[in-house]
Amino acid sequence: MQTVAPLWLWAAFVAVVLVSLFVDFVVLRKQGAHEIGVKEALHWSLVWIALSFAFNGLLWWAVRDATGSVETANTRALEFLTGYLIEKSLAVDNIFVFLLIFSYFAVPAAYQKRVLMIGIIGAIVLRTIMILVGGWLLQQFHWILYLFGAFLILTGVKMWWAAGEEPSLDGNPALRLLRRVMPVSHGYDGEKFWTVENGVRIATPLLMVICLVALTDVIFAVDSIPAIFAVTS
């Protein structure tokens, strides 16, 4: 894949992501497990959105400096903004699925933030792999984009047929697979992912939820990644 951004910008991007994760996992960890209110959620949402727009401005400046072309910088910055807004809109359905998972497993509100953080860490790793592999495949075989499009149409039809049904995770294949490969306790043990029952070390429902969050996010990436590649490579 080609890029007009200099290497230092990629390094800055990775650094910002790592610092953000450090803040979430280490600095804010001192708050302890607690329920996230609307005010706190809105506050952090605005922080991350502002950070994204700031990075978009840095991208514009870096591209203009590297190419000497304002027009190219405008194009790349607009592509970034378009991709960002697409991902934001596509993330809405993720939220409803995550809420369904939390409700199904009766995850206490105080534990939900940690579950999302760790689950999304796994999703970041898996999505990175999918983006790199998907980018390479699209460069080699452009017709694969049409297969993604067909998959999206089939997914849309399936969602339309299931619109009137009560949502349930009982028939979810990922959940059935997870239950087959690891025994799960009947209750939570604080924020622990593993507990001991009858002298046997088994997973808690919290670990099951994290796995489902990561798997669900990767599944949703099947529509968001082709959408981004339709905007920019």
Coordinates of C-alpha atoms in Angstrom, one line a residue:
M1 CA 0.0 0.0 0.0
Q2 CA 1.2 3.5 -0.8
T3 CA 1.1 6.4 1.6
V4 CA 1.8 10.1 1.1
A5 CA 2.2 10.6 4.9
P6 CA 5.8 10.7 6.2
L7 CA 7.0 8.0 8.6
W8 CA 7.1 10.4 11.5
L9 CA 3.4 10.9 11.2
W10 CA 2.8 7.2 11.4
A11 CA 5.0 7.1 14.5
A12 CA 3.0 10.0 16.0
F13 CA -0.2 8.2 15.2
V14 CA 1.0 5.0 17.0
A15 CA 2.3 7.1 19.9
V16 CA -1.1 8.8 20.4
V17 CA -2.9 5.5 20.4
L18 CA -0.5 4.0 22.9
V19 CA -0.7 7.1 25.2
S20 CA -4.5 7.0 24.9
L21 CA -4.5 3.3 25.9
F22 CA -2.1 4.1 28.8
V23 CA -4.5 6.8 30.0
D24 CA -7.4 4.4 29.9
F25 CA -5.7 1.4 31.4
V26 CA -3.4 3.0 33.9
V27 CA -4.3 6.6 34.8
L28 CA -8.1 6.1 34.8
R29 CA -7.7 2.7 36.4
K30 CA -7.2 4.5 39.7
Q31 CA -10.9 5.4 39.7
G32 CA -11.7 1.8 40.2
A33 CA -14.8 0.0 38.9
H34 CA -17.7 2.4 38.6
E35 CA -20.7 3.1 36.5
I36 CA -20.1 5.5 33.7
G37 CA -22.7 8.3 33.7
V38 CA -23.9 10.4 30.8
K39 CA -21.8 13.4 31.7
E40 CA -18.5 11.4 32.0
A41 CA -19.3 9.5 28.7
L42 CA -20.0 12.8 26.9
H43 CA -16.9 14.4 28.3
W44 CA -14.6 11.6 27.0
S45 CA -16.4 11.3 23.7
L46 CA -15.7 15.0 23.1
V47 CA -12.0 14.5 24.0
W48 CA -11.5 11.7 21.6
I49 CA -13.4 13.5 18.8
A50 CA -11.3 16.6 19.3
L51 CA -8.2 14.5 19.2
S52 CA -9.2 13.0 15.9
F53 CA -9.9 16.4 14.4
A54 CA -6.5 17.6 15.7
F55 CA -4.8 14.7 14.0
N56 CA -6.7 15.5 10.8
G57 CA -5.2 18.9 10.9
L58 CA -1.7 17.5 11.6
L59 CA -2.2 15.1 8.6
W60 CA -3.1 18.1 6.3
W61 CA 0.0 20.0 7.4
A62 CA 2.3 16.9 7.0
V63 CA 1.0 16.1 3.5
R64 CA 1.3 19.7 2.4
D65 CA 4.9 19.8 3.8
A66 CA 5.8 16.5 2.1
T67 CA 4.2 17.1 -1.3
G68 CA 4.3 20.9 -1.5
S69 CA 0.7 20.8 -2.7
V70 CA -2.2 22.3 -0.8
E71 CA -4.6 20.5 -3.2
T72 CA -3.2 17.1 -2.3
A73 CA -3.3 18.0 1.4
N74 CA -6.9 19.0 1.1
T75 CA -7.8 15.7 -0.6
R76 CA -6.0 13.5 1.9
A77 CA -7.5 15.5 4.9
L78 CA -11.0 15.2 3.3
E79 CA -10.5 11.4 2.8
F80 CA -9.5 11.1 6.5
L81 CA -12.5 13.1 7.6
T82 CA -14.8 11.1 5.4
G83 CA -13.5 7.8 6.6
Y84 CA -13.7 9.0 10.2
L85 CA -17.4 9.9 9.8
I86 CA -18.2 6.6 8.0
E87 CA -16.6 4.7 10.9
K88 CA -18.5 6.8 13.4
S89 CA -21.8 6.1 11.8
L90 CA -21.0 2.4 11.3
A91 CA -20.1 2.1 15.0
V92 CA -23.6 2.9 16.1
D93 CA -24.8 -0.7 15.3
N94 CA -21.8 -2.0 17.4
I95 CA -23.1 -0.2 20.4
F96 CA -26.5 -1.9 20.2
V97 CA -24.9 -5.3 19.9
F98 CA -22.6 -4.6 22.8
L99 CA -25.7 -3.6 24.9
L100 CA -27.4 -6.8 23.9
I101 CA -24.3 -8.8 25.1
F102 CA -24.2 -6.9 28.4
S103 CA -27.9 -7.5 28.9
Y104 CA -27.7 -11.2 28.0
F105 CA -24.9 -11.8 30.5
A106 CA -26.2 -9.3 33.0
V107 CA -22.9 -7.5 33.2
P108 CA -22.8 -5.1 36.2
A109 CA -22.5 -1.5 34.9
A110 CA -19.3 -1.0 36.9
Y111 CA -17.5 -3.7 34.9
Q112 CA -18.7 -2.7 31.4
K113 CA -16.0 -0.1 30.8
R114 CA -13.2 -2.5 31.5
V115 CA -14.8 -5.2 29.3
L116 CA -15.1 -2.8 26.4
M117 CA -11.6 -1.6 26.8
I118 CA -10.0 -5.0 26.8
G119 CA -12.4 -6.4 24.1
I120 CA -11.6 -3.5 21.8
I121 CA -7.8 -3.9 22.3
G122 CA -8.3 -7.4 20.9
A123 CA -10.4 -5.9 18.1
I124 CA -7.7 -3.4 17.3
V125 CA -5.1 -6.1 16.8
L126 CA -7.5 -8.2 14.7
R127 CA -8.6 -5.3 12.6
T128 CA -5.0 -4.2 11.9
I129 CA -4.4 -7.7 10.5
M130 CA -7.6 -7.6 8.5
I131 CA -6.7 -4.1 7.1
L132 CA -3.3 -5.1 6.0
V133 CA -4.5 -8.4 4.5
G134 CA -7.5 -6.7 2.9
G135 CA -5.4 -4.0 1.4
W136 CA -3.0 -6.5 -0.1
L137 CA -5.8 -8.6 -1.5
L138 CA -7.5 -5.6 -3.0
Q139 CA -4.3 -4.5 -4.7
Q140 CA -3.8 -8.0 -6.1
F141 CA -7.5 -8.9 -6.8
H142 CA -9.7 -5.8 -7.2
W143 CA -12.7 -7.9 -7.9
I144 CA -12.8 -9.0 -4.2
L145 CA -14.4 -5.6 -3.5
Y146 CA -17.5 -6.9 -5.3
L147 CA -17.6 -10.0 -3.0
F148 CA -17.6 -7.7 0.0
G149 CA -20.4 -5.8 -1.6
A150 CA -22.4 -8.9 -2.2
F151 CA -21.8 -9.9 1.4
L152 CA -23.1 -6.6 2.6
I153 CA -26.3 -7.0 0.5
L154 CA -26.9 -10.5 2.0
T155 CA -26.3 -9.1 5.5
G156 CA -28.8 -6.3 4.9
V157 CA -31.4 -8.7 3.6
K158 CA -30.9 -11.0 6.7
M159 CA -31.2 -8.0 9.0
W160 CA -34.4 -6.9 7.3
W161 CA -36.0 -10.4 7.6
A162 CA -35.0 -10.5 11.3
A163 CA -36.2 -6.9 12.1
G164 CA -39.4 -8.1 13.9
E165 CA -37.8 -10.9 15.9
E166 CA -36.8 -10.6 19.5
P167 CA -32.9 -10.3 19.7
S168 CA -31.2 -13.2 21.4
L169 CA -27.7 -14.6 21.7
D170 CA -28.9 -18.2 22.3
G171 CA -28.3 -19.3 18.7
N172 CA -25.1 -17.2 18.2
P173 CA -22.5 -19.6 16.7
A174 CA -19.6 -17.7 18.4
L175 CA -21.2 -18.1 21.8
R176 CA -21.8 -21.8 21.2
L177 CA -18.2 -22.2 20.2
L178 CA -16.9 -20.4 23.2
R179 CA -19.0 -22.5 25.6
R180 CA -17.7 -25.7 24.0
V181 CA -14.0 -24.7 24.3
M182 CA -14.1 -23.4 27.9
P183 CA -16.2 -24.1 31.0
V184 CA -17.8 -20.9 32.4
S185 CA -18.9 -20.2 36.0
H186 CA -22.5 -19.4 36.8
G187 CA -21.7 -16.1 38.5
Y188 CA -19.2 -13.2 38.5
D189 CA -16.2 -13.0 40.8
G190 CA -15.6 -9.3 40.8
E191 CA -13.6 -8.2 37.8
K192 CA -11.8 -11.5 37.6
F193 CA -11.7 -13.4 34.3
W194 CA -10.9 -16.7 36.0
T195 CA -12.3 -18.3 39.2
V196 CA -12.2 -21.6 41.0
E197 CA -15.2 -23.8 41.4
N198 CA -15.0 -27.2 43.1
G199 CA -11.2 -27.0 42.9
V200 CA -11.2 -26.4 39.1
R201 CA -10.1 -23.2 37.5
I202 CA -12.7 -22.0 35.0
A203 CA -13.6 -18.8 33.2
T204 CA -16.0 -16.3 34.5
P205 CA -18.8 -14.8 32.3
L206 CA -16.7 -11.6 32.1
L207 CA -14.1 -13.4 30.0
M208 CA -16.9 -14.7 27.7
V209 CA -18.2 -11.2 27.3
I210 CA -14.7 -9.9 26.3
C211 CA -14.3 -12.6 23.7
L212 CA -17.7 -11.9 22.2
V213 CA -17.1 -8.1 22.1
A214 CA -13.8 -8.7 20.2
L215 CA -15.3 -11.2 17.8
T216 CA -18.4 -9.0 17.2
D217 CA -16.2 -6.0 16.4
V218 CA -14.2 -8.0 13.9
I219 CA -17.4 -9.2 12.3
F220 CA -18.6 -5.6 11.9
A221 CA -15.2 -4.8 10.4
V222 CA -16.3 -6.8 7.3
D223 CA -18.5 -3.9 6.3
S224 CA -16.5 -0.9 7.6
I225 CA -13.1 -1.9 6.0
P226 CA -14.5 -2.2 2.5
A227 CA -16.3 1.1 3.1
I228 CA -13.0 2.8 3.9
F229 CA -11.2 1.3 0.9
A230 CA -14.0 2.6 -1.3
V231 CA -13.0 6.1 -0.1
T232 CA -9.2 5.8 -0.1
S233 CA -6.5 3.2 -0.3

